[in-house]
Amino acid sequence: MSTFHHLHLEIPKCDKPRIVVVGGGFAGIQLVKSLRKLPYQVVLLDRHNYHTFQPLLYQVATAGLEPDSIAGALRQLFEKHEDFYFRMARVTGIDLEKKCIKTLVGELDYDMLVIANGSKTNYFGDKKMYERTFPMKQVPQALDLRSHMLQNFEQTVMSPDPDEQDRLTNFVIVGGGPTGVEVAGALGELKKHVLPKDYPDIDFDIMKLHLVEGGPRLLAGMSEKSSVKAMEYLKEFGIDVRTDTRLADYDGRDVTLTDGTVIPAKTVIWAAGVTGNIIDGLPEGVVERGRILVNEFNQLKDYEDVYAIGDIAMMKTNEYSNGYPMVAPVAMQQAEYLGKNLKRKLQNKAFAPFKYKDKGSMATIGRNRAVVDLPKFHFGGFFAWLVWMFVHLMSIVGFRNRLVVLSNWVWSYMTYDRGTRLIIRTFLRNHKYKPGDSL
């Protein structure tokens, strides 16, 4: 019997068509916003009761921000919406023929279903890496990494063994995309400006940072110019960057790379990619490369009332043969288009096909260092860093959160300090958070 057998997933019935949205990420919340004034009953399901601004998770992990500054309570976000219901429940399956979704607390019928449950860390089937490395997709995972990192330095000051000190202070980041590059830059700043003040009895020359990328260059989704610039910034922090190199093995103590290098390290951060959060019950042939195939209206083949948007959706075009990038702008634009199409549905009008407007991409590598790619030009340095801060600040949900993040950034810039170096909960590997532990 289920642990939650005493709970029931019941939503009041009404005359309005019911839209069930699975996932409170960028796509999910943008869609709910776009449906606010339309005559639909909207039900949002998520295993957490908050939305996470994932682009800044790395700052939580590296003691730059507290988690509540990059998270917004879903009920609070939509408290003024009529005919809106939120339920904290993990969706375990879909029955497309009966038009219902299955959760740990029961089933729920729908008139229209929108799958927007995003992506998860891709370990490429390597169970050992799942058990021994740190992903960067959820708030609990970022807090685990923060506690682990600080615990390592507390242990370093008490360890008489130089080899153990090496393992405790070495960090290996796997993946040279935006997440990997930004984590490496944040750790470089900690090493240079923050940790030596906290731990004056540690010689921080022993702290080595390694970034491993399997492809030929960093930031593969950005321009060559930005890639070169990012490499320069990382090397200014003394970070060992290795391209065309992969992690071959990791036993929890020593990292072995494909070039034969062995690095003693108790911290490996996995930023090597993501894959879709596929739900059981989808028809055969609809999933490709870990994502759900959809048409130009974000509909599943043969199911006109079932949609997928955001990271989970693969919409193939001539320009994007493997689907659009798994980034927040795509998710939000698809949600806006779908909202407009669902309005057209009420008016018996034809749907408009989705068209992605690429407004650019960016990544930051510490203070005064960032790279920005716009459709027609590229730039880096201090101005790029200001642009990165402004865009991210305005994208955070809630005025309070923006104010808290801005004040933290200003304080850090003026003092070279991070104010959240607290071990609130001790991290133990055997008790590592696993996706799906909540309802």
Short mmCIF file of N, CA, C and O in Angstrom, two decimals, residues 60-63 66-67 142-158 195 198-199 418-428:
data_model
loop_
_atom_site.label_atom_id
_atom_site.label_comp_id
_atom_site.label_asym_id
_atom_site.label_seq_id
_atom_site.Cartn_x
_atom_site.Cartn_y
_atom_site.Cartn_z
N VAL A 60 23.84 29.20 -5.11
CA VAL A 60 23.44 28.58 -3.85
C VAL A 60 24.49 27.54 -3.44
O VAL A 60 24.90 27.47 -2.28
N ALA A 61 24.93 26.75 -4.40
CA ALA A 61 25.90 25.68 -4.12
C ALA A 61 27.25 26.23 -3.66
O ALA A 61 27.95 25.58 -2.88
N THR A 62 27.61 27.43 -4.12
CA THR A 62 28.91 28.00 -3.79
C THR A 62 28.80 29.13 -2.77
O THR A 62 29.67 30.00 -2.70
N ALA A 63 27.72 29.10 -1.97
CA ALA A 63 27.54 29.99 -0.82
C ALA A 63 27.33 31.45 -1.18
O ALA A 63 27.54 32.34 -0.36
N GLU A 66 21.14 32.34 -0.69
CA GLU A 66 20.31 31.37 0.02
C GLU A 66 19.25 30.85 -0.93
O GLU A 66 18.83 31.56 -1.86
N PRO A 67 18.78 29.61 -0.75
CA PRO A 67 17.85 29.02 -1.70
C PRO A 67 16.54 29.76 -1.85
O PRO A 67 15.96 29.80 -2.94
N ALA A 142 21.87 21.48 -4.61
CA ALA A 142 22.79 22.60 -4.41
C ALA A 142 23.17 22.74 -2.95
O ALA A 142 24.34 23.02 -2.62
N LEU A 143 22.21 22.53 -2.04
CA LEU A 143 22.51 22.61 -0.61
C LEU A 143 23.42 21.46 -0.17
O LEU A 143 24.28 21.64 0.70
N ASP A 144 23.22 20.29 -0.76
CA ASP A 144 24.11 19.16 -0.47
C ASP A 144 25.55 19.51 -0.83
O ASP A 144 26.49 19.26 -0.06
N LEU A 145 25.74 20.08 -2.01
CA LEU A 145 27.09 20.43 -2.46
C LEU A 145 27.69 21.50 -1.56
O LEU A 145 28.87 21.42 -1.20
N ARG A 146 26.90 22.49 -1.17
CA ARG A 146 27.42 23.55 -0.29
C ARG A 146 27.89 22.97 1.05
O ARG A 146 29.00 23.28 1.51
N SER A 147 27.05 22.13 1.64
CA SER A 147 27.43 21.53 2.93
C SER A 147 28.68 20.67 2.78
O SER A 147 29.60 20.74 3.59
N HIS A 148 28.70 19.85 1.73
CA HIS A 148 29.84 18.96 1.49
C HIS A 148 31.12 19.77 1.32
O HIS A 148 32.17 19.43 1.91
N MET A 149 31.06 20.82 0.55
CA MET A 149 32.24 21.65 0.30
C MET A 149 32.77 22.25 1.61
O MET A 149 33.97 22.17 1.91
N LEU A 150 31.89 22.84 2.40
CA LEU A 150 32.32 23.47 3.65
C LEU A 150 32.80 22.43 4.66
O LEU A 150 33.76 22.67 5.40
N GLN A 151 32.13 21.28 4.69
CA GLN A 151 32.59 20.19 5.57
C GLN A 151 34.00 19.76 5.20
O GLN A 151 34.84 19.46 6.07
N ASN A 152 34.29 19.72 3.90
CA ASN A 152 35.63 19.33 3.46
C ASN A 152 36.70 20.26 4.00
O ASN A 152 37.78 19.81 4.45
N PHE A 153 36.44 21.55 4.01
CA PHE A 153 37.44 22.49 4.51
C PHE A 153 37.55 22.42 6.03
O PHE A 153 38.65 22.59 6.58
N GLU A 154 36.44 22.17 6.70
CA GLU A 154 36.52 21.97 8.16
C GLU A 154 37.36 20.74 8.49
O GLU A 154 38.10 20.72 9.48
N GLN A 155 37.25 19.70 7.66
CA GLN A 155 38.04 18.49 7.89
C GLN A 155 39.51 18.71 7.51
O GLN A 155 40.40 18.14 8.13
N THR A 156 39.74 19.56 6.51
CA THR A 156 41.11 19.80 6.06
C THR A 156 41.96 20.39 7.18
O THR A 156 43.13 20.01 7.35
N VAL A 157 41.40 21.32 7.95
CA VAL A 157 42.18 21.95 9.01
C VAL A 157 42.50 20.97 10.14
O VAL A 157 43.38 21.23 10.96
N MET A 158 41.82 19.83 10.16
CA MET A 158 42.07 18.84 11.21
C MET A 158 42.78 17.59 10.70
O MET A 158 43.06 16.68 11.47
N LEU A 195 37.63 31.98 0.88
CA LEU A 195 38.02 30.90 1.78
C LEU A 195 39.33 31.16 2.54
O LEU A 195 39.44 30.76 3.71
N ASP A 198 38.54 32.65 5.84
CA ASP A 198 37.89 31.74 6.79
C ASP A 198 38.86 30.71 7.34
O ASP A 198 38.74 30.29 8.49
N TYR A 199 39.79 30.30 6.50
CA TYR A 199 40.70 29.21 6.88
C TYR A 199 42.15 29.66 6.69
O TYR A 199 42.85 29.22 5.77
N ARG A 418 31.09 36.25 0.92
CA ARG A 418 29.87 35.46 0.70
C ARG A 418 29.24 35.26 2.06
O ARG A 418 29.87 34.71 2.97
N GLY A 419 27.98 35.63 2.22
CA GLY A 419 27.38 35.65 3.54
C GLY A 419 26.66 34.39 3.95
O GLY A 419 26.00 34.37 4.99
N THR A 420 26.74 33.33 3.18
CA THR A 420 25.93 32.14 3.48
C THR A 420 26.79 30.88 3.63
O THR A 420 26.40 29.81 3.20
N ARG A 421 27.93 31.03 4.27
CA ARG A 421 28.82 29.87 4.42
C ARG A 421 28.45 29.10 5.70
O ARG A 421 29.23 28.99 6.64
N LEU A 422 27.23 28.58 5.69
CA LEU A 422 26.69 27.88 6.86
C LEU A 422 26.42 26.43 6.50
O LEU A 422 25.87 26.13 5.44
N ILE A 423 26.77 25.53 7.41
CA ILE A 423 26.42 24.12 7.25
C ILE A 423 25.13 23.90 8.05
O ILE A 423 25.17 23.53 9.22
N ILE A 424 24.02 24.15 7.41
CA ILE A 424 22.73 24.05 8.09
C ILE A 424 22.38 22.59 8.38
O ILE A 424 21.86 22.25 9.43
N ARG A 425 22.66 21.75 7.42
CA ARG A 425 22.42 20.32 7.59
C ARG A 425 23.66 19.59 7.11
O ARG A 425 24.15 19.83 6.00
N THR A 426 24.16 18.71 7.90
CA THR A 426 25.36 17.96 7.54
C THR A 426 25.05 17.01 6.39
O THR A 426 24.05 16.29 6.42
N PHE A 427 25.91 17.04 5.39
CA PHE A 427 25.72 16.15 4.25
C PHE A 427 26.39 14.81 4.51
O PHE A 427 27.57 14.76 4.86
N LEU A 428 25.65 13.73 4.31
CA LEU A 428 26.17 12.38 4.39
C LEU A 428 25.85 11.68 3.09
O LEU A 428 24.70 11.68 2.66
#
